[in-house]
mmCIF file with all atom_site columns, C-alpha atoms in Angstrom:
data_model
loop_
_atom_site.group_PDB
_atom_site.id
_atom_site.type_symbol
_atom_site.label_atom_id
_atom_site.label_alt_id
_atom_site.label_comp_id
_atom_site.label_asym_id
_atom_site.label_entity_id
_atom_site.label_seq_id
_atom_site.pdbx_PDB_ins_code
_atom_site.Cartn_x
_atom_site.Cartn_y
_atom_site.Cartn_z
_atom_site.occupancy
_atom_site.B_iso_or_equiv
_atom_site.pdbx_formal_charge
_atom_site.auth_seq_id
_atom_site.auth_comp_id
_atom_site.auth_asym_id
_atom_site.auth_atom_id
_atom_site.pdbx_PDB_model_num
ATOM 1   C CA . UNK A 1 1   ? -12.335 -21.209 -7.699  1.00 82.00 ? 1   UNK A CA 1
ATOM 2   C CA . UNK A 1 2   ? -9.896  -18.622 -9.046  1.00 89.00 ? 2   UNK A CA 1
ATOM 3   C CA . UNK A 1 3   ? -10.476 -14.967 -9.884  1.00 92.00 ? 3   UNK A CA 1
ATOM 4   C CA . UNK A 1 4   ? -8.002  -12.608 -11.456 1.00 92.00 ? 4   UNK A CA 1
ATOM 5   C CA . UNK A 1 5   ? -7.056  -9.091  -10.477 1.00 95.00 ? 5   UNK A CA 1
ATOM 6   C CA . UNK A 1 6   ? -4.877  -6.526  -12.225 1.00 94.00 ? 6   UNK A CA 1
ATOM 7   C CA . UNK A 1 7   ? -2.053  -5.221  -10.031 1.00 94.00 ? 7   UNK A CA 1
ATOM 8   C CA . UNK A 1 8   ? -0.154  -2.617  -12.054 1.00 93.00 ? 8   UNK A CA 1
ATOM 9   C CA . UNK A 1 9   ? 2.977   -2.235  -9.927  1.00 90.00 ? 9   UNK A CA 1
ATOM 10  C CA . UNK A 1 10  ? 5.635   -4.948  -10.096 1.00 87.00 ? 10  UNK A CA 1
ATOM 11  C CA . UNK A 1 11  ? 6.669   -4.429  -6.506  1.00 88.00 ? 11  UNK A CA 1
ATOM 12  C CA . UNK A 1 12  ? 3.115   -5.076  -5.292  1.00 92.00 ? 12  UNK A CA 1
ATOM 13  C CA . UNK A 1 13  ? 2.821   -8.265  -7.340  1.00 92.00 ? 13  UNK A CA 1
ATOM 14  C CA . UNK A 1 14  ? 6.093   -9.387  -5.716  1.00 90.00 ? 14  UNK A CA 1
ATOM 15  C CA . UNK A 1 15  ? 4.806   -8.353  -2.284  1.00 93.00 ? 15  UNK A CA 1
ATOM 16  C CA . UNK A 1 16  ? 1.869   -10.738 -2.685  1.00 94.00 ? 16  UNK A CA 1
ATOM 17  C CA . UNK A 1 17  ? 4.383   -13.601 -2.354  1.00 91.00 ? 17  UNK A CA 1
ATOM 18  C CA . UNK A 1 18  ? 5.018   -12.385 1.195   1.00 92.00 ? 18  UNK A CA 1
ATOM 19  C CA . UNK A 1 19  ? 1.308   -12.183 1.997   1.00 94.00 ? 19  UNK A CA 1
ATOM 20  C CA . UNK A 1 20  ? 0.050   -15.422 0.424   1.00 94.00 ? 20  UNK A CA 1
ATOM 21  C CA . UNK A 1 21  ? 1.201   -18.874 -0.597  1.00 92.00 ? 21  UNK A CA 1
ATOM 22  C CA . UNK A 1 22  ? 1.717   -19.236 -4.347  1.00 91.00 ? 22  UNK A CA 1
ATOM 23  C CA . UNK A 1 23  ? 0.714   -22.562 -5.890  1.00 91.00 ? 23  UNK A CA 1
ATOM 24  C CA . UNK A 1 24  ? -0.425  -23.572 -9.377  1.00 91.00 ? 24  UNK A CA 1
ATOM 25  C CA . UNK A 1 25  ? -0.053  -20.014 -10.718 1.00 92.00 ? 25  UNK A CA 1
ATOM 26  C CA . UNK A 1 26  ? -2.417  -18.572 -8.087  1.00 94.00 ? 26  UNK A CA 1
ATOM 27  C CA . UNK A 1 27  ? -2.148  -16.943 -4.685  1.00 95.00 ? 27  UNK A CA 1
ATOM 28  C CA . UNK A 1 28  ? -4.120  -18.868 -2.074  1.00 94.00 ? 28  UNK A CA 1
ATOM 29  C CA . UNK A 1 29  ? -6.032  -16.351 -0.010  1.00 92.00 ? 29  UNK A CA 1
ATOM 30  C CA . UNK A 1 30  ? -7.755  -16.967 3.295   1.00 90.00 ? 30  UNK A CA 1
ATOM 31  C CA . UNK A 1 31  ? -10.177 -14.916 5.332   1.00 88.00 ? 31  UNK A CA 1
ATOM 32  C CA . UNK A 1 32  ? -7.994  -15.086 8.460   1.00 89.00 ? 32  UNK A CA 1
ATOM 33  C CA . UNK A 1 33  ? -5.762  -12.228 7.231   1.00 91.00 ? 33  UNK A CA 1
ATOM 34  C CA . UNK A 1 34  ? -6.824  -8.612  6.726   1.00 94.00 ? 34  UNK A CA 1
ATOM 35  C CA . UNK A 1 35  ? -5.746  -8.531  3.097   1.00 95.00 ? 35  UNK A CA 1
ATOM 36  C CA . UNK A 1 36  ? -7.368  -11.897 2.375   1.00 93.00 ? 36  UNK A CA 1
ATOM 37  C CA . UNK A 1 37  ? -10.609 -10.842 3.994   1.00 92.00 ? 37  UNK A CA 1
ATOM 38  C CA . UNK A 1 38  ? -10.594 -7.588  2.002   1.00 95.00 ? 38  UNK A CA 1
ATOM 39  C CA . UNK A 1 39  ? -10.008 -9.389  -1.303  1.00 94.00 ? 39  UNK A CA 1
ATOM 40  C CA . UNK A 1 40  ? -12.797 -11.862 -0.528  1.00 91.00 ? 40  UNK A CA 1
ATOM 41  C CA . UNK A 1 41  ? -15.135 -8.961  0.197   1.00 90.00 ? 41  UNK A CA 1
ATOM 42  C CA . UNK A 1 42  ? -14.490 -7.554  -3.294  1.00 93.00 ? 42  UNK A CA 1
ATOM 43  C CA . UNK A 1 43  ? -15.588 -10.742 -5.092  1.00 91.00 ? 43  UNK A CA 1
ATOM 44  C CA . UNK A 1 44  ? -18.836 -10.376 -7.040  1.00 90.00 ? 44  UNK A CA 1
ATOM 45  C CA . UNK A 1 45  ? -21.160 -13.145 -8.235  1.00 86.00 ? 45  UNK A CA 1
ATOM 46  C CA . UNK A 1 46  ? -22.971 -13.597 -11.515 1.00 87.00 ? 46  UNK A CA 1
ATOM 47  C CA . UNK A 1 47  ? -25.266 -16.203 -13.015 1.00 85.00 ? 47  UNK A CA 1
ATOM 48  C CA . UNK A 1 48  ? -23.371 -15.842 -16.288 1.00 87.00 ? 48  UNK A CA 1
ATOM 49  C CA . UNK A 1 49  ? -19.661 -15.493 -17.081 1.00 86.00 ? 49  UNK A CA 1
ATOM 50  C CA . UNK A 1 50  ? -18.541 -11.853 -17.005 1.00 86.00 ? 50  UNK A CA 1
ATOM 51  C CA . UNK A 1 51  ? -16.263 -10.675 -19.792 1.00 85.00 ? 51  UNK A CA 1
ATOM 52  C CA . UNK A 1 52  ? -13.284 -8.678  -18.609 1.00 85.00 ? 52  UNK A CA 1
ATOM 53  C CA . UNK A 1 53  ? -10.140 -7.327  -20.218 1.00 85.00 ? 53  UNK A CA 1
ATOM 54  C CA . UNK A 1 54  ? -7.136  -9.406  -19.258 1.00 83.00 ? 54  UNK A CA 1
ATOM 55  C CA . UNK A 1 55  ? -3.510  -8.250  -19.303 1.00 88.00 ? 55  UNK A CA 1
ATOM 56  C CA . UNK A 1 56  ? -1.289  -11.261 -18.510 1.00 86.00 ? 56  UNK A CA 1
ATOM 57  C CA . UNK A 1 57  ? 1.668   -9.027  -17.556 1.00 89.00 ? 57  UNK A CA 1
ATOM 58  C CA . UNK A 1 58  ? -0.274  -7.073  -14.934 1.00 92.00 ? 58  UNK A CA 1
ATOM 59  C CA . UNK A 1 59  ? -2.694  -9.638  -13.557 1.00 93.00 ? 59  UNK A CA 1
ATOM 60  C CA . UNK A 1 60  ? -2.543  -12.116 -10.728 1.00 95.00 ? 60  UNK A CA 1
ATOM 61  C CA . UNK A 1 61  ? -4.844  -14.976 -9.930  1.00 94.00 ? 61  UNK A CA 1
ATOM 62  C CA . UNK A 1 62  ? -6.349  -15.501 -6.491  1.00 95.00 ? 62  UNK A CA 1
ATOM 63  C CA . UNK A 1 63  ? -7.545  -18.910 -5.352  1.00 93.00 ? 63  UNK A CA 1
ATOM 64  C CA . UNK A 1 64  ? -10.588 -18.233 -3.207  1.00 89.00 ? 64  UNK A CA 1
ATOM 65  C CA . UNK A 1 65  ? -11.036 -20.112 0.075   1.00 88.00 ? 65  UNK A CA 1
ATOM 66  C CA . UNK A 1 66  ? -13.714 -22.702 0.707   1.00 83.00 ? 66  UNK A CA 1
ATOM 67  C CA . UNK A 1 67  ? -15.661 -21.090 3.510   1.00 77.00 ? 67  UNK A CA 1
ATOM 68  C CA . UNK A 1 68  ? -19.197 -21.038 4.860   1.00 73.00 ? 68  UNK A CA 1
ATOM 69  C CA . UNK A 1 69  ? -18.937 -17.233 5.058   1.00 74.00 ? 69  UNK A CA 1
ATOM 70  C CA . UNK A 1 70  ? -19.288 -17.094 1.276   1.00 74.00 ? 70  UNK A CA 1
ATOM 71  C CA . UNK A 1 71  ? -21.955 -19.717 0.449   1.00 71.00 ? 71  UNK A CA 1
ATOM 72  C CA . UNK A 1 72  ? -22.515 -18.679 -3.189  1.00 69.00 ? 72  UNK A CA 1
ATOM 73  C CA . UNK A 1 73  ? -18.830 -18.880 -4.017  1.00 70.00 ? 73  UNK A CA 1
ATOM 74  C CA . UNK A 1 74  ? -18.777 -22.245 -5.751  1.00 73.00 ? 74  UNK A CA 1
ATOM 75  C CA . UNK A 1 75  ? -22.330 -22.169 -7.107  1.00 78.00 ? 75  UNK A CA 1
ATOM 76  C CA . UNK A 1 76  ? -22.037 -19.121 -9.390  1.00 81.00 ? 76  UNK A CA 1
ATOM 77  C CA . UNK A 1 77  ? -19.504 -17.318 -11.566 1.00 88.00 ? 77  UNK A CA 1
ATOM 78  C CA . UNK A 1 78  ? -17.113 -15.126 -9.557  1.00 89.00 ? 78  UNK A CA 1
ATOM 79  C CA . UNK A 1 79  ? -15.220 -12.056 -10.683 1.00 92.00 ? 79  UNK A CA 1
ATOM 80  C CA . UNK A 1 80  ? -13.696 -8.834  -9.374  1.00 94.00 ? 80  UNK A CA 1
ATOM 81  C CA . UNK A 1 81  ? -14.930 -5.646  -11.044 1.00 93.00 ? 81  UNK A CA 1
ATOM 82  C CA . UNK A 1 82  ? -12.456 -3.101  -12.439 1.00 93.00 ? 82  UNK A CA 1
ATOM 83  C CA . UNK A 1 83  ? -13.295 -0.614  -9.663  1.00 95.00 ? 83  UNK A CA 1
ATOM 84  C CA . UNK A 1 84  ? -12.832 -3.287  -7.016  1.00 96.00 ? 84  UNK A CA 1
ATOM 85  C CA . UNK A 1 85  ? -9.519  -4.325  -8.573  1.00 95.00 ? 85  UNK A CA 1
ATOM 86  C CA . UNK A 1 86  ? -8.312  -0.751  -8.066  1.00 96.00 ? 86  UNK A CA 1
ATOM 87  C CA . UNK A 1 87  ? -9.516  -0.861  -4.447  1.00 96.00 ? 87  UNK A CA 1
ATOM 88  C CA . UNK A 1 88  ? -7.565  -4.072  -3.913  1.00 97.00 ? 88  UNK A CA 1
ATOM 89  C CA . UNK A 1 89  ? -4.426  -2.512  -5.396  1.00 96.00 ? 89  UNK A CA 1
ATOM 90  C CA . UNK A 1 90  ? -4.894  0.557   -3.178  1.00 97.00 ? 90  UNK A CA 1
ATOM 91  C CA . UNK A 1 91  ? -5.306  -1.641  -0.095  1.00 97.00 ? 91  UNK A CA 1
ATOM 92  C CA . UNK A 1 92  ? -2.210  -3.686  -0.949  1.00 96.00 ? 92  UNK A CA 1
ATOM 93  C CA . UNK A 1 93  ? -0.307  -0.426  -1.540  1.00 95.00 ? 93  UNK A CA 1
ATOM 94  C CA . UNK A 1 94  ? -1.334  0.893   1.885   1.00 95.00 ? 94  UNK A CA 1
ATOM 95  C CA . UNK A 1 95  ? -0.408  -2.427  3.526   1.00 95.00 ? 95  UNK A CA 1
ATOM 96  C CA . UNK A 1 96  ? 2.959   -2.391  1.773   1.00 93.00 ? 96  UNK A CA 1
ATOM 97  C CA . UNK A 1 97  ? 3.638   1.249   2.757   1.00 91.00 ? 97  UNK A CA 1
ATOM 98  C CA . UNK A 1 98  ? 2.825   0.587   6.415   1.00 93.00 ? 98  UNK A CA 1
ATOM 99  C CA . UNK A 1 99  ? 4.942   -2.562  6.469   1.00 93.00 ? 99  UNK A CA 1
ATOM 100 C CA . UNK A 1 100 ? 7.874   -0.791  4.783   1.00 90.00 ? 100 UNK A CA 1
ATOM 101 C CA . UNK A 1 101 ? 7.794   2.229   7.117   1.00 90.00 ? 101 UNK A CA 1
ATOM 102 C CA . UNK A 1 102 ? 7.617   0.064   10.226  1.00 93.00 ? 102 UNK A CA 1
ATOM 103 C CA . UNK A 1 103 ? 10.429  -2.190  9.009   1.00 92.00 ? 103 UNK A CA 1
ATOM 104 C CA . UNK A 1 104 ? 12.628  0.744   7.944   1.00 90.00 ? 104 UNK A CA 1
ATOM 105 C CA . UNK A 1 105 ? 12.348  2.685   11.190  1.00 90.00 ? 105 UNK A CA 1
ATOM 106 C CA . UNK A 1 106 ? 12.821  -0.438  13.302  1.00 93.00 ? 106 UNK A CA 1
ATOM 107 C CA . UNK A 1 107 ? 15.993  -1.213  11.331  1.00 91.00 ? 107 UNK A CA 1
ATOM 108 C CA . UNK A 1 108 ? 17.280  2.337   11.700  1.00 90.00 ? 108 UNK A CA 1
ATOM 109 C CA . UNK A 1 109 ? 16.504  2.243   15.448  1.00 93.00 ? 109 UNK A CA 1
ATOM 110 C CA . UNK A 1 110 ? 18.738  -0.833  15.652  1.00 93.00 ? 110 UNK A CA 1
ATOM 111 C CA . UNK A 1 111 ? 21.523  1.316   14.114  1.00 92.00 ? 111 UNK A CA 1
ATOM 112 C CA . UNK A 1 112 ? 21.678  -0.746  10.927  1.00 90.00 ? 112 UNK A CA 1
ATOM 113 C CA . UNK A 1 113 ? 22.935  0.779   7.703   1.00 90.00 ? 113 UNK A CA 1
ATOM 114 C CA . UNK A 1 114 ? 20.219  1.945   5.325   1.00 86.00 ? 114 UNK A CA 1
ATOM 115 C CA . UNK A 1 115 ? 21.535  -0.402  2.619   1.00 83.00 ? 115 UNK A CA 1
ATOM 116 C CA . UNK A 1 116 ? 21.319  -3.389  4.988   1.00 86.00 ? 116 UNK A CA 1
ATOM 117 C CA . UNK A 1 117 ? 17.780  -2.488  6.075   1.00 87.00 ? 117 UNK A CA 1
ATOM 118 C CA . UNK A 1 118 ? 16.634  -2.237  2.456   1.00 84.00 ? 118 UNK A CA 1
ATOM 119 C CA . UNK A 1 119 ? 18.332  -5.493  1.388   1.00 84.00 ? 119 UNK A CA 1
ATOM 120 C CA . UNK A 1 120 ? 16.898  -7.330  4.396   1.00 86.00 ? 120 UNK A CA 1
ATOM 121 C CA . UNK A 1 121 ? 13.431  -6.018  3.600   1.00 87.00 ? 121 UNK A CA 1
ATOM 122 C CA . UNK A 1 122 ? 13.727  -7.084  -0.033  1.00 84.00 ? 122 UNK A CA 1
ATOM 123 C CA . UNK A 1 123 ? 14.791  -10.598 0.952   1.00 84.00 ? 123 UNK A CA 1
ATOM 124 C CA . UNK A 1 124 ? 12.342  -11.029 3.841   1.00 87.00 ? 124 UNK A CA 1
ATOM 125 C CA . UNK A 1 125 ? 9.376   -9.827  1.767   1.00 87.00 ? 125 UNK A CA 1
ATOM 126 C CA . UNK A 1 126 ? 10.325  -11.918 -1.275  1.00 82.00 ? 126 UNK A CA 1
ATOM 127 C CA . UNK A 1 127 ? 10.562  -8.915  -3.586  1.00 82.00 ? 127 UNK A CA 1
ATOM 128 C CA . UNK A 1 128 ? 12.483  -10.968 -6.131  1.00 66.00 ? 128 UNK A CA 1
ATOM 129 C CA . UNK A 1 129 ? 12.401  -8.350  -8.891  1.00 63.00 ? 129 UNK A CA 1
ATOM 130 C CA . UNK A 1 130 ? 14.113  -5.843  -6.557  1.00 56.00 ? 130 UNK A CA 1
ATOM 131 C CA . UNK A 1 131 ? 17.079  -7.983  -5.490  1.00 53.00 ? 131 UNK A CA 1
ATOM 132 C CA . UNK A 1 132 ? 20.182  -6.037  -6.434  1.00 53.00 ? 132 UNK A CA 1
ATOM 133 C CA . UNK A 1 133 ? 18.085  -2.917  -7.115  1.00 59.00 ? 133 UNK A CA 1
ATOM 134 C CA . UNK A 1 134 ? 17.300  -1.180  -3.820  1.00 61.00 ? 134 UNK A CA 1
ATOM 135 C CA . UNK A 1 135 ? 17.000  2.256   -5.459  1.00 68.00 ? 135 UNK A CA 1
ATOM 136 C CA . UNK A 1 136 ? 13.201  2.207   -5.700  1.00 66.00 ? 136 UNK A CA 1
ATOM 137 C CA . UNK A 1 137 ? 12.806  1.636   -1.956  1.00 63.00 ? 137 UNK A CA 1
ATOM 138 C CA . UNK A 1 138 ? 15.510  4.215   -1.226  1.00 64.00 ? 138 UNK A CA 1
ATOM 139 C CA . UNK A 1 139 ? 13.675  6.777   -3.366  1.00 71.00 ? 139 UNK A CA 1
ATOM 140 C CA . UNK A 1 140 ? 10.355  5.863   -1.743  1.00 64.00 ? 140 UNK A CA 1
ATOM 141 C CA . UNK A 1 141 ? 11.839  6.522   1.697   1.00 67.00 ? 141 UNK A CA 1
ATOM 142 C CA . UNK A 1 142 ? 13.452  9.767   0.554   1.00 65.00 ? 142 UNK A CA 1
ATOM 143 C CA . UNK A 1 143 ? 10.143  11.053  -0.856  1.00 72.00 ? 143 UNK A CA 1
ATOM 144 C CA . UNK A 1 144 ? 8.335   10.045  2.320   1.00 70.00 ? 144 UNK A CA 1
ATOM 145 C CA . UNK A 1 145 ? 10.828  11.870  4.524   1.00 71.00 ? 145 UNK A CA 1
ATOM 146 C CA . UNK A 1 146 ? 10.779  14.899  2.216   1.00 76.00 ? 146 UNK A CA 1
ATOM 147 C CA . UNK A 1 147 ? 6.978   15.015  2.467   1.00 77.00 ? 147 UNK A CA 1
ATOM 148 C CA . UNK A 1 148 ? 7.135   14.847  6.271   1.00 74.00 ? 148 UNK A CA 1
ATOM 149 C CA . UNK A 1 149 ? 9.668   17.683  6.386   1.00 77.00 ? 149 UNK A CA 1
ATOM 150 C CA . UNK A 1 150 ? 7.470   19.787  4.094   1.00 81.00 ? 150 UNK A CA 1
ATOM 151 C CA . UNK A 1 151 ? 4.444   19.187  6.329   1.00 82.00 ? 151 UNK A CA 1
ATOM 152 C CA . UNK A 1 152 ? 6.429   20.159  9.428   1.00 79.00 ? 152 UNK A CA 1
ATOM 153 C CA . UNK A 1 153 ? 7.686   23.292  7.658   1.00 74.00 ? 153 UNK A CA 1
ATOM 154 C CA . UNK A 1 154 ? 4.148   24.270  6.643   1.00 84.00 ? 154 UNK A CA 1
ATOM 155 C CA . UNK A 1 155 ? 2.847   23.758  10.193  1.00 84.00 ? 155 UNK A CA 1
ATOM 156 C CA . UNK A 1 156 ? 5.710   25.788  11.650  1.00 81.00 ? 156 UNK A CA 1
ATOM 157 C CA . UNK A 1 157 ? 5.248   28.582  9.075   1.00 80.00 ? 157 UNK A CA 1
ATOM 158 C CA . UNK A 1 158 ? 1.520   28.719  9.850   1.00 86.00 ? 158 UNK A CA 1
ATOM 159 C CA . UNK A 1 159 ? 2.270   28.895  13.555  1.00 85.00 ? 159 UNK A CA 1
ATOM 160 C CA . UNK A 1 160 ? 4.756   31.738  12.988  1.00 83.00 ? 160 UNK A CA 1
ATOM 161 C CA . UNK A 1 161 ? 2.214   33.650  10.880  1.00 85.00 ? 161 UNK A CA 1
ATOM 162 C CA . UNK A 1 162 ? -0.453  33.281  13.569  1.00 88.00 ? 162 UNK A CA 1
ATOM 163 C CA . UNK A 1 163 ? 1.940   34.366  16.329  1.00 86.00 ? 163 UNK A CA 1
ATOM 164 C CA . UNK A 1 164 ? 3.189   37.278  14.213  1.00 84.00 ? 164 UNK A CA 1
ATOM 165 C CA . UNK A 1 165 ? -0.392  38.437  13.587  1.00 86.00 ? 165 UNK A CA 1
ATOM 166 C CA . UNK A 1 166 ? -1.171  38.214  17.313  1.00 86.00 ? 166 UNK A CA 1
ATOM 167 C CA . UNK A 1 167 ? 1.959   40.232  18.200  1.00 86.00 ? 167 UNK A CA 1
ATOM 168 C CA . UNK A 1 168 ? 1.103   42.904  15.603  1.00 86.00 ? 168 UNK A CA 1
ATOM 169 C CA . UNK A 1 169 ? -2.433  43.108  16.971  1.00 87.00 ? 169 UNK A CA 1
ATOM 170 C CA . UNK A 1 170 ? -1.181  43.616  20.532  1.00 85.00 ? 170 UNK A CA 1
ATOM 171 C CA . UNK A 1 171 ? 1.337   46.269  19.382  1.00 86.00 ? 171 UNK A CA 1
ATOM 172 C CA . UNK A 1 172 ? -1.369  48.129  17.414  1.00 86.00 ? 172 UNK A CA 1
ATOM 173 C CA . UNK A 1 173 ? -3.756  48.031  20.376  1.00 86.00 ? 173 UNK A CA 1
ATOM 174 C CA . UNK A 1 174 ? -1.012  49.302  22.671  1.00 83.00 ? 174 UNK A CA 1
ATOM 175 C CA . UNK A 1 175 ? -0.119  52.157  20.275  1.00 85.00 ? 175 UNK A CA 1
ATOM 176 C CA . UNK A 1 176 ? -3.807  53.100  19.897  1.00 85.00 ? 176 UNK A CA 1
ATOM 177 C CA . UNK A 1 177 ? -4.174  53.204  23.666  1.00 82.00 ? 177 UNK A CA 1
ATOM 178 C CA . UNK A 1 178 ? -1.380  55.797  23.964  1.00 75.00 ? 178 UNK A CA 1
#
């Protein structure tokens, strides 16, 4: 039984090749992986076929596993609602982000060049549309690091303001006591 899901970002559709086997125009998912289990949990059942909009450029097909954990799977019509499709894309995005960050920092810790880390990631994760175009991952890392620096700056500025207010309070109390 196959169900389809819209995944808007090209890089995430490519990333699915790393997560699942691709056969007969469908990704075979299994409940023994976190992502597979999550996708299976988003499948809905109906006694009648459910009409859904279908964009062939943005959709992927998932072949559902034969499992006793989902007994109604092959007895009824299966589909993934639009809201659940967005949840799946969000979950795949989070999985991708975590995988990328871990891979990037491990590569940098090994003193590899940024270009080599990015190219290795692209090849190892089967991101075929990104081969020869590492700029998107480079920009993603830059934005991530910029966000972290901004958060650190804001925390430090808040700390300085609090300490400054405490110092002013002590000085005012001391001057009032004289």
